């Protein structure tokens, strides 16, 4: 009888532990990583501006990572060089080099959804649903692709720096896509 009660107690305790356990770590999709200063395209002029992809192409390079991962084509496999050329030819930049976030919607199934504030929980939910999100970091001076998270620290593909995580507290300017 004592053995049965003990086993029953273990089963109940185990069930209770499982019901409150929360997984706050996720890296559900492997995205292509491109570096904006890659010698193949880093010196190319960004849009019609005087800037290069290396100096100012972080947003566009982050979008290229998404499009390449989903197999989209822009006159060939998408990379920052081919995407920049396609965007330049198709009105994908405002003021010479400011990315029009929805400009690549015509390339295939990846679509720009919104530009809005996202809470930690909303950003985690997007990652869990494999919805690509590009975020602004470094006090508004840089864009990266979110690829996973551990709590409120987010794993990123950073096209310009050798950084793989940013804290949520340093993020703004969320750009949500649907793949």
Short mmCIF file of N, CA, C and O in Angstrom, two decimals, residues 5-125:
data_model
loop_
_atom_site.label_atom_id
_atom_site.label_comp_id
_atom_site.label_asym_id
_atom_site.label_seq_id
_atom_site.Cartn_x
_atom_site.Cartn_y
_atom_site.Cartn_z
N UNK A 5 1.09 4.28 -2.83
CA UNK A 5 0.93 5.70 -2.53
C UNK A 5 2.17 6.48 -2.96
O UNK A 5 2.06 7.59 -3.49
N UNK A 6 3.34 5.91 -2.73
CA UNK A 6 4.57 6.58 -3.12
C UNK A 6 4.62 6.77 -4.64
O UNK A 6 4.93 7.85 -5.14
N UNK A 7 4.30 5.72 -5.40
CA UNK A 7 4.31 5.80 -6.86
C UNK A 7 3.27 6.79 -7.36
O UNK A 7 3.51 7.56 -8.29
N UNK A 8 2.09 6.80 -6.71
CA UNK A 8 1.04 7.74 -7.08
C UNK A 8 1.51 9.17 -6.81
O UNK A 8 1.30 10.08 -7.62
N UNK A 9 2.18 9.39 -5.68
CA UNK A 9 2.70 10.72 -5.35
C UNK A 9 3.75 11.16 -6.37
O UNK A 9 3.77 12.32 -6.78
N UNK A 10 4.61 10.24 -6.78
CA UNK A 10 5.62 10.56 -7.80
C UNK A 10 4.95 10.94 -9.12
O UNK A 10 5.37 11.90 -9.78
N UNK A 11 3.93 10.20 -9.50
CA UNK A 11 3.23 10.48 -10.76
C UNK A 11 2.58 11.85 -10.72
O UNK A 11 2.66 12.62 -11.68
N UNK A 12 1.94 12.20 -9.62
CA UNK A 12 1.29 13.51 -9.48
C UNK A 12 2.33 14.62 -9.49
O UNK A 12 2.18 15.63 -10.19
N UNK A 13 3.41 14.45 -8.75
CA UNK A 13 4.47 15.46 -8.71
C UNK A 13 5.08 15.65 -10.09
O UNK A 13 5.34 16.78 -10.52
N UNK A 14 5.30 14.57 -10.79
CA UNK A 14 5.87 14.65 -12.13
C UNK A 14 4.93 15.39 -13.08
O UNK A 14 5.35 16.24 -13.86
N UNK A 15 3.64 15.11 -13.00
CA UNK A 15 2.65 15.79 -13.85
C UNK A 15 2.60 17.28 -13.53
O UNK A 15 2.51 18.11 -14.43
N UNK A 16 2.68 17.62 -12.26
CA UNK A 16 2.65 19.03 -11.87
C UNK A 16 3.88 19.75 -12.40
O UNK A 16 3.79 20.88 -12.90
N UNK A 17 5.04 19.12 -12.32
CA UNK A 17 6.27 19.74 -12.82
C UNK A 17 6.18 19.95 -14.33
O UNK A 17 6.58 20.99 -14.84
N UNK A 18 5.65 18.98 -15.03
CA UNK A 18 5.54 19.10 -16.48
C UNK A 18 4.57 20.20 -16.87
O UNK A 18 4.77 20.90 -17.84
N UNK A 19 3.53 20.41 -16.12
CA UNK A 19 2.53 21.38 -16.51
C UNK A 19 3.00 22.81 -16.30
O UNK A 19 2.50 23.71 -16.94
N UNK A 20 3.96 23.04 -15.43
CA UNK A 20 4.44 24.40 -15.21
C UNK A 20 5.78 24.68 -15.90
O UNK A 20 6.22 25.80 -15.95
N UNK A 21 6.38 23.66 -16.45
CA UNK A 21 7.65 23.85 -17.14
C UNK A 21 7.42 24.65 -18.42
O UNK A 21 6.51 24.38 -19.19
N UNK A 22 8.23 25.67 -18.66
CA UNK A 22 8.08 26.51 -19.84
C UNK A 22 9.40 26.52 -20.59
O UNK A 22 10.45 26.72 -20.02
N UNK A 23 9.30 26.34 -21.88
CA UNK A 23 10.49 26.40 -22.72
C UNK A 23 10.63 27.82 -23.23
O UNK A 23 9.82 28.30 -23.99
N UNK A 24 11.67 28.53 -22.80
CA UNK A 24 11.87 29.90 -23.26
C UNK A 24 13.11 30.01 -24.13
O UNK A 24 13.75 31.04 -24.21
N UNK A 25 13.42 28.92 -24.83
CA UNK A 25 14.54 28.90 -25.77
C UNK A 25 14.04 28.33 -27.08
O UNK A 25 13.40 27.29 -27.10
N UNK A 26 14.33 29.04 -28.19
CA UNK A 26 13.89 28.53 -29.48
C UNK A 26 14.81 29.02 -30.59
O UNK A 26 15.17 30.19 -30.64
N UNK A 27 15.21 28.11 -31.44
CA UNK A 27 15.86 28.42 -32.71
C UNK A 27 15.21 27.48 -33.73
O UNK A 27 15.77 26.44 -34.07
N UNK A 28 14.01 27.85 -34.20
CA UNK A 28 13.24 26.91 -35.01
C UNK A 28 13.59 26.88 -36.49
O UNK A 28 13.18 25.99 -37.19
N UNK A 29 14.30 27.85 -37.03
CA UNK A 29 14.60 27.87 -38.46
C UNK A 29 16.04 28.28 -38.67
O UNK A 29 16.54 29.17 -38.01
N UNK A 30 16.70 27.64 -39.59
CA UNK A 30 18.08 27.99 -39.94
C UNK A 30 18.05 28.94 -41.13
O UNK A 30 17.67 28.55 -42.22
N UNK A 31 18.44 30.17 -40.90
CA UNK A 31 18.47 31.18 -41.95
C UNK A 31 19.87 31.31 -42.53
O UNK A 31 20.86 31.18 -41.83
N UNK A 32 19.92 31.63 -43.82
CA UNK A 32 21.18 31.95 -44.49
C UNK A 32 21.77 33.18 -43.80
O UNK A 32 21.05 34.10 -43.44
N UNK A 33 23.08 33.22 -43.63
CA UNK A 33 23.77 34.38 -43.10
C UNK A 33 24.59 35.02 -44.21
O UNK A 33 25.44 34.37 -44.82
N UNK A 34 24.28 36.29 -44.50
CA UNK A 34 25.07 37.07 -45.44
C UNK A 34 25.74 38.21 -44.68
O UNK A 34 25.14 38.78 -43.77
N UNK A 35 26.93 38.56 -45.07
CA UNK A 35 27.64 39.71 -44.53
C UNK A 35 27.62 40.83 -45.57
O UNK A 35 27.94 40.60 -46.74
N UNK A 36 27.24 42.02 -45.15
CA UNK A 36 27.08 43.12 -46.08
C UNK A 36 28.41 43.57 -46.69
O UNK A 36 28.43 44.17 -47.77
N UNK A 37 29.52 43.28 -46.04
CA UNK A 37 30.83 43.68 -46.57
C UNK A 37 31.53 42.57 -47.34
O UNK A 37 32.72 42.68 -47.68
N UNK A 38 30.80 41.51 -47.67
CA UNK A 38 31.35 40.42 -48.47
C UNK A 38 31.94 41.02 -49.75
O UNK A 38 31.34 41.89 -50.38
N UNK A 39 33.11 40.53 -50.15
CA UNK A 39 33.80 41.08 -51.32
C UNK A 39 32.99 40.95 -52.61
O UNK A 39 33.22 41.69 -53.56
N UNK A 40 32.04 40.03 -52.65
CA UNK A 40 31.23 39.84 -53.87
C UNK A 40 30.28 41.01 -54.12
O UNK A 40 29.89 41.25 -55.25
N UNK A 41 29.87 41.74 -53.06
CA UNK A 41 28.92 42.84 -53.23
C UNK A 41 29.15 44.04 -52.32
O UNK A 41 28.52 45.08 -52.49
N UNK A 42 30.03 43.96 -51.39
CA UNK A 42 30.24 45.03 -50.42
C UNK A 42 30.55 46.39 -51.02
O UNK A 42 30.14 47.43 -50.49
N UNK A 43 31.23 46.43 -52.15
CA UNK A 43 31.60 47.70 -52.78
C UNK A 43 30.54 48.22 -53.75
O UNK A 43 30.67 49.32 -54.29
N UNK A 44 29.47 47.45 -53.98
CA UNK A 44 28.40 47.90 -54.88
C UNK A 44 27.66 49.08 -54.27
O UNK A 44 27.42 49.12 -53.06
N UNK A 45 27.25 49.99 -55.10
CA UNK A 45 26.47 51.14 -54.66
C UNK A 45 25.10 50.65 -54.18
O UNK A 45 24.47 49.83 -54.83
N UNK A 46 24.66 51.13 -53.01
CA UNK A 46 23.36 50.74 -52.45
C UNK A 46 22.29 51.62 -53.08
O UNK A 46 22.29 52.84 -52.90
N UNK A 47 21.39 50.99 -53.84
CA UNK A 47 20.35 51.75 -54.53
C UNK A 47 20.98 52.76 -55.46
O UNK A 47 21.90 52.46 -56.21
N UNK A 48 20.48 54.01 -55.38
CA UNK A 48 21.04 55.08 -56.22
C UNK A 48 21.81 56.09 -55.38
O UNK A 48 22.12 57.18 -55.84
N UNK A 49 22.14 55.73 -54.16
CA UNK A 49 22.86 56.63 -53.27
C UNK A 49 24.37 56.53 -53.49
O UNK A 49 24.84 55.72 -54.28
N UNK A 50 25.11 57.32 -52.77
CA UNK A 50 26.56 57.24 -52.80
C UNK A 50 27.12 56.23 -51.82
O UNK A 50 28.31 55.97 -51.80
N UNK A 51 26.25 55.64 -50.99
CA UNK A 51 26.67 54.64 -50.01
C UNK A 51 26.86 53.28 -50.69
O UNK A 51 26.28 53.01 -51.74
N UNK A 52 27.64 52.42 -50.05
CA UNK A 52 27.82 51.06 -50.55
C UNK A 52 27.00 50.08 -49.70
O UNK A 52 26.53 50.43 -48.61
N UNK A 53 26.86 48.88 -50.20
CA UNK A 53 26.20 47.83 -49.41
C UNK A 53 26.97 47.64 -48.11
O UNK A 53 26.37 47.49 -47.05
N UNK A 54 28.29 47.68 -48.18
CA UNK A 54 29.10 47.50 -46.97
C UNK A 54 28.81 48.58 -45.93
O UNK A 54 28.66 48.29 -44.75
N UNK A 55 28.69 49.82 -46.36
CA UNK A 55 28.53 50.92 -45.39
C UNK A 55 27.10 51.11 -44.90
O UNK A 55 26.90 51.63 -43.80
N UNK A 56 26.09 50.70 -45.69
CA UNK A 56 24.71 51.02 -45.30
C UNK A 56 23.69 49.96 -45.71
O UNK A 56 22.49 50.24 -45.71
N UNK A 57 24.13 48.75 -46.02
CA UNK A 57 23.22 47.74 -46.55
C UNK A 57 22.71 46.71 -45.56
O UNK A 57 22.33 45.61 -45.95
N UNK A 58 22.65 47.04 -44.28
CA UNK A 58 22.26 46.05 -43.28
C UNK A 58 20.79 45.62 -43.40
O UNK A 58 20.48 44.43 -43.30
N UNK A 59 19.89 46.56 -43.63
CA UNK A 59 18.47 46.20 -43.76
C UNK A 59 18.25 45.32 -44.98
O UNK A 59 17.61 44.26 -44.91
N UNK A 60 18.77 45.74 -46.11
CA UNK A 60 18.62 44.98 -47.35
C UNK A 60 19.29 43.61 -47.24
O UNK A 60 18.75 42.60 -47.70
N UNK A 61 20.47 43.54 -46.60
CA UNK A 61 21.15 42.26 -46.43
C UNK A 61 20.35 41.32 -45.54
O UNK A 61 20.30 40.11 -45.77
N UNK A 62 19.68 41.87 -44.52
CA UNK A 62 18.83 41.06 -43.65
C UNK A 62 17.64 40.52 -44.43
O UNK A 62 17.26 39.35 -44.27
N UNK A 63 17.06 41.35 -45.29
CA UNK A 63 15.96 40.87 -46.14
C UNK A 63 16.46 39.80 -47.10
O UNK A 63 15.77 38.80 -47.34
N UNK A 64 17.66 39.97 -47.65
CA UNK A 64 18.23 38.96 -48.55
C UNK A 64 18.36 37.60 -47.85
O UNK A 64 18.15 36.56 -48.46
N UNK A 65 18.70 37.62 -46.55
CA UNK A 65 18.80 36.36 -45.80
C UNK A 65 17.46 35.63 -45.78
O UNK A 65 17.40 34.41 -45.95
N UNK A 66 16.39 36.39 -45.56
CA UNK A 66 15.04 35.79 -45.52
C UNK A 66 14.70 35.22 -46.89
O UNK A 66 14.30 34.05 -47.02
N UNK A 67 14.83 36.03 -47.92
CA UNK A 67 14.44 35.61 -49.27
C UNK A 67 15.25 34.42 -49.75
O UNK A 67 14.72 33.50 -50.36
N UNK A 68 16.56 34.40 -49.47
CA UNK A 68 17.40 33.28 -49.85
C UNK A 68 16.98 32.00 -49.13
O UNK A 68 16.90 30.93 -49.73
N UNK A 69 16.71 32.12 -47.85
CA UNK A 69 16.30 30.96 -47.06
C UNK A 69 15.02 30.33 -47.61
O UNK A 69 14.88 29.11 -47.63
N UNK A 70 14.11 31.18 -48.09
CA UNK A 70 12.85 30.69 -48.65
C UNK A 70 12.95 30.37 -50.14
O UNK A 70 11.96 30.06 -50.78
N UNK A 71 14.15 30.45 -50.72
CA UNK A 71 14.39 30.02 -52.09
C UNK A 71 13.88 30.97 -53.15
O UNK A 71 13.68 30.57 -54.30
N UNK A 72 13.68 32.23 -52.82
CA UNK A 72 13.18 33.17 -53.80
C UNK A 72 14.27 33.57 -54.78
O UNK A 72 15.46 33.47 -54.48
N UNK A 73 13.86 34.01 -55.95
CA UNK A 73 14.78 34.36 -57.03
C UNK A 73 14.64 35.83 -57.41
O UNK A 73 13.53 36.36 -57.43
N UNK A 74 15.74 36.48 -57.72
CA UNK A 74 15.75 37.86 -58.22
C UNK A 74 16.79 37.91 -59.33
O UNK A 74 17.88 38.45 -59.15
N UNK A 75 16.48 37.28 -60.45
CA UNK A 75 17.47 37.17 -61.51
C UNK A 75 18.54 36.17 -61.14
O UNK A 75 19.68 36.27 -61.57
N UNK A 76 18.23 35.22 -60.31
CA UNK A 76 19.15 34.22 -59.77
C UNK A 76 18.89 34.09 -58.29
O UNK A 76 18.01 34.76 -57.74
N UNK A 77 19.65 33.25 -57.63
CA UNK A 77 19.49 33.07 -56.19
C UNK A 77 19.68 34.43 -55.50
O UNK A 77 20.58 35.19 -55.87
N UNK A 78 18.85 34.72 -54.52
CA UNK A 78 18.93 36.01 -53.83
C UNK A 78 20.13 36.05 -52.90
O UNK A 78 20.33 35.15 -52.08
N UNK A 79 20.91 37.10 -53.04
CA UNK A 79 21.97 37.47 -52.11
C UNK A 79 21.95 38.99 -52.07
O UNK A 79 21.17 39.61 -52.82
N UNK A 80 22.72 39.64 -51.23
CA UNK A 80 22.66 41.11 -51.19
C UNK A 80 22.97 41.78 -52.54
O UNK A 80 22.37 42.82 -52.85
N UNK A 81 23.83 41.20 -53.34
CA UNK A 81 24.13 41.79 -54.65
C UNK A 81 22.96 41.72 -55.60
O UNK A 81 22.59 42.72 -56.23
N UNK A 82 22.36 40.53 -55.74
CA UNK A 82 21.24 40.39 -56.68
C UNK A 82 20.00 41.13 -56.17
O UNK A 82 19.27 41.72 -56.97
N UNK A 83 19.77 41.10 -54.86
CA UNK A 83 18.59 41.80 -54.33
C UNK A 83 18.74 43.31 -54.49
O UNK A 83 17.79 43.99 -54.88
N UNK A 84 19.92 43.84 -54.23
CA UNK A 84 20.15 45.27 -54.41
C UNK A 84 19.88 45.69 -55.84
O UNK A 84 19.21 46.70 -56.09
N UNK A 85 20.37 44.92 -56.80
CA UNK A 85 20.15 45.23 -58.22
C UNK A 85 18.65 45.18 -58.54
O UNK A 85 18.13 46.07 -59.24
N UNK A 86 17.97 44.17 -58.04
CA UNK A 86 16.53 44.04 -58.31
C UNK A 86 15.76 45.19 -57.67
O UNK A 86 14.89 45.79 -58.31
N UNK A 87 16.06 45.52 -56.42
CA UNK A 87 15.37 46.62 -55.74
C UNK A 87 15.62 47.95 -56.44
O UNK A 87 14.71 48.77 -56.59
N UNK A 88 16.85 48.18 -56.89
CA UNK A 88 17.18 49.42 -57.59
C UNK A 88 16.37 49.54 -58.87
O UNK A 88 15.84 50.61 -59.19
N UNK A 89 16.23 48.44 -59.60
CA UNK A 89 15.50 48.44 -60.87
C UNK A 89 13.98 48.48 -60.69
O UNK A 89 13.26 48.84 -61.62
N UNK A 90 13.49 48.12 -59.51
CA UNK A 90 12.04 48.00 -59.30
C UNK A 90 11.49 48.95 -58.23
O UNK A 90 10.45 48.66 -57.62
N UNK A 91 12.16 50.04 -57.99
CA UNK A 91 11.64 51.04 -57.04
C UNK A 91 11.63 50.57 -55.60
O UNK A 91 10.75 50.95 -54.82
N UNK A 92 12.61 49.77 -55.23
CA UNK A 92 12.66 49.20 -53.89
C UNK A 92 13.31 50.07 -52.83
O UNK A 92 13.42 49.67 -51.68
N UNK A 93 13.75 51.26 -53.23
CA UNK A 93 14.38 52.18 -52.27
C UNK A 93 13.69 53.54 -52.34
O UNK A 93 13.32 54.00 -53.42
N UNK A 94 13.55 54.17 -51.20
CA UNK A 94 13.12 55.57 -51.12
C UNK A 94 14.36 56.41 -50.84
O UNK A 94 15.28 55.93 -50.17
N UNK A 95 14.39 57.60 -51.33
CA UNK A 95 15.51 58.51 -51.09
C UNK A 95 16.87 57.89 -51.39
O UNK A 95 17.84 58.10 -50.67
N UNK A 96 16.91 57.08 -52.42
CA UNK A 96 18.18 56.52 -52.87
C UNK A 96 18.57 55.19 -52.26
O UNK A 96 18.97 54.28 -52.97
N UNK A 97 18.46 55.07 -50.91
CA UNK A 97 18.92 53.82 -50.30
C UNK A 97 18.12 53.37 -49.07
O UNK A 97 18.56 52.49 -48.35
N UNK A 98 16.96 53.96 -48.83
CA UNK A 98 16.13 53.52 -47.70
C UNK A 98 15.19 52.41 -48.19
O UNK A 98 14.33 52.65 -49.04
N UNK A 99 15.37 51.23 -47.65
CA UNK A 99 14.61 50.06 -48.09
C UNK A 99 13.11 50.27 -47.92
O UNK A 99 12.64 50.66 -46.86
N UNK A 100 12.37 50.01 -49.00
CA UNK A 100 10.91 49.93 -48.94
C UNK A 100 10.61 48.49 -48.51
O UNK A 100 10.81 47.56 -49.28
N UNK A 101 10.14 48.32 -47.28
CA UNK A 101 10.05 46.99 -46.66
C UNK A 101 9.21 46.00 -47.44
O UNK A 101 9.50 44.81 -47.45
N UNK A 102 8.20 46.43 -48.15
CA UNK A 102 7.35 45.51 -48.91
C UNK A 102 7.72 45.40 -50.38
O UNK A 102 7.02 44.74 -51.15
N UNK A 103 8.81 46.02 -50.80
CA UNK A 103 9.17 46.07 -52.22
C UNK A 103 9.41 44.70 -52.83
O UNK A 103 9.17 44.50 -54.02
N UNK A 104 9.86 43.75 -52.04
CA UNK A 104 10.17 42.41 -52.58
C UNK A 104 8.97 41.47 -52.53
O UNK A 104 9.11 40.29 -52.87
N UNK A 105 7.80 41.97 -52.15
CA UNK A 105 6.62 41.10 -52.07
C UNK A 105 6.33 40.39 -53.39
O UNK A 105 5.79 39.29 -53.39
N UNK A 106 6.68 40.99 -54.52
CA UNK A 106 6.40 40.40 -55.81
C UNK A 106 7.33 39.27 -56.21
O UNK A 106 7.09 38.61 -57.22
N UNK A 107 8.36 39.02 -55.44
CA UNK A 107 9.33 37.98 -55.82
C UNK A 107 8.84 36.56 -55.55
O UNK A 107 9.31 35.63 -56.17
N UNK A 108 7.93 36.38 -54.60
CA UNK A 108 7.50 35.03 -54.25
C UNK A 108 6.65 35.03 -53.00
O UNK A 108 6.01 36.03 -52.68
N UNK A 109 6.68 33.92 -52.27
CA UNK A 109 5.76 33.76 -51.14
C UNK A 109 6.07 34.60 -49.90
O UNK A 109 5.19 34.80 -49.07
N UNK A 110 7.29 35.10 -49.74
CA UNK A 110 7.61 35.91 -48.56
C UNK A 110 6.97 37.28 -48.73
O UNK A 110 7.15 37.94 -49.75
N UNK A 111 6.21 37.69 -47.72
CA UNK A 111 5.50 38.97 -47.77
C UNK A 111 5.76 39.79 -46.52
O UNK A 111 5.79 39.25 -45.40
N UNK A 112 5.92 41.10 -46.72
CA UNK A 112 6.01 42.03 -45.60
C UNK A 112 4.63 42.14 -44.97
O UNK A 112 3.63 42.33 -45.66
N UNK A 113 4.56 42.01 -43.63
CA UNK A 113 3.28 42.03 -42.92
C UNK A 113 3.07 43.35 -42.20
O UNK A 113 2.03 44.00 -42.36
N UNK A 114 4.04 43.75 -41.37
CA UNK A 114 3.82 44.97 -40.60
C UNK A 114 5.11 45.56 -40.06
O UNK A 114 6.12 44.89 -39.94
N UNK A 115 4.98 46.82 -39.73
CA UNK A 115 6.04 47.58 -39.07
C UNK A 115 5.40 48.13 -37.81
O UNK A 115 4.71 49.14 -37.86
N UNK A 116 5.57 47.42 -36.72
CA UNK A 116 4.90 47.80 -35.48
C UNK A 116 5.70 47.34 -34.28
O UNK A 116 6.55 46.45 -34.39
N UNK A 117 5.40 47.93 -33.13
CA UNK A 117 6.01 47.50 -31.88
C UNK A 117 5.68 46.04 -31.62
O UNK A 117 4.57 45.59 -31.90
N UNK A 118 6.63 45.30 -31.08
CA UNK A 118 6.40 43.92 -30.66
C UNK A 118 6.93 43.76 -29.24
O UNK A 118 8.07 44.16 -28.96
N UNK A 119 6.13 43.16 -28.36
CA UNK A 119 6.58 42.83 -27.02
C UNK A 119 7.52 41.63 -27.09
O UNK A 119 7.63 40.97 -28.14
N UNK A 120 8.17 41.31 -25.99
CA UNK A 120 9.03 40.12 -25.94
C UNK A 120 8.21 38.90 -26.33
O UNK A 120 8.63 38.09 -27.16
N UNK A 121 7.02 38.75 -25.75
CA UNK A 121 6.17 37.58 -26.04
C UNK A 121 5.76 37.54 -27.51
O UNK A 121 5.74 36.46 -28.11
N UNK A 122 5.45 38.68 -28.10
CA UNK A 122 5.08 38.71 -29.52
C UNK A 122 6.26 38.35 -30.41
O UNK A 122 6.10 37.62 -31.40
N UNK A 123 7.45 38.83 -30.06
CA UNK A 123 8.64 38.50 -30.84
C UNK A 123 8.96 37.01 -30.70
O UNK A 123 9.26 36.34 -31.70
N UNK A 124 8.85 36.47 -29.50
CA UNK A 124 9.07 35.03 -29.30
C UNK A 124 8.05 34.22 -30.09
O UNK A 124 8.40 33.21 -30.72
N UNK A 125 6.78 34.65 -30.08
CA UNK A 125 5.73 33.94 -30.82
C UNK A 125 6.02 33.95 -32.32
O UNK A 125 5.81 32.93 -33.00
#
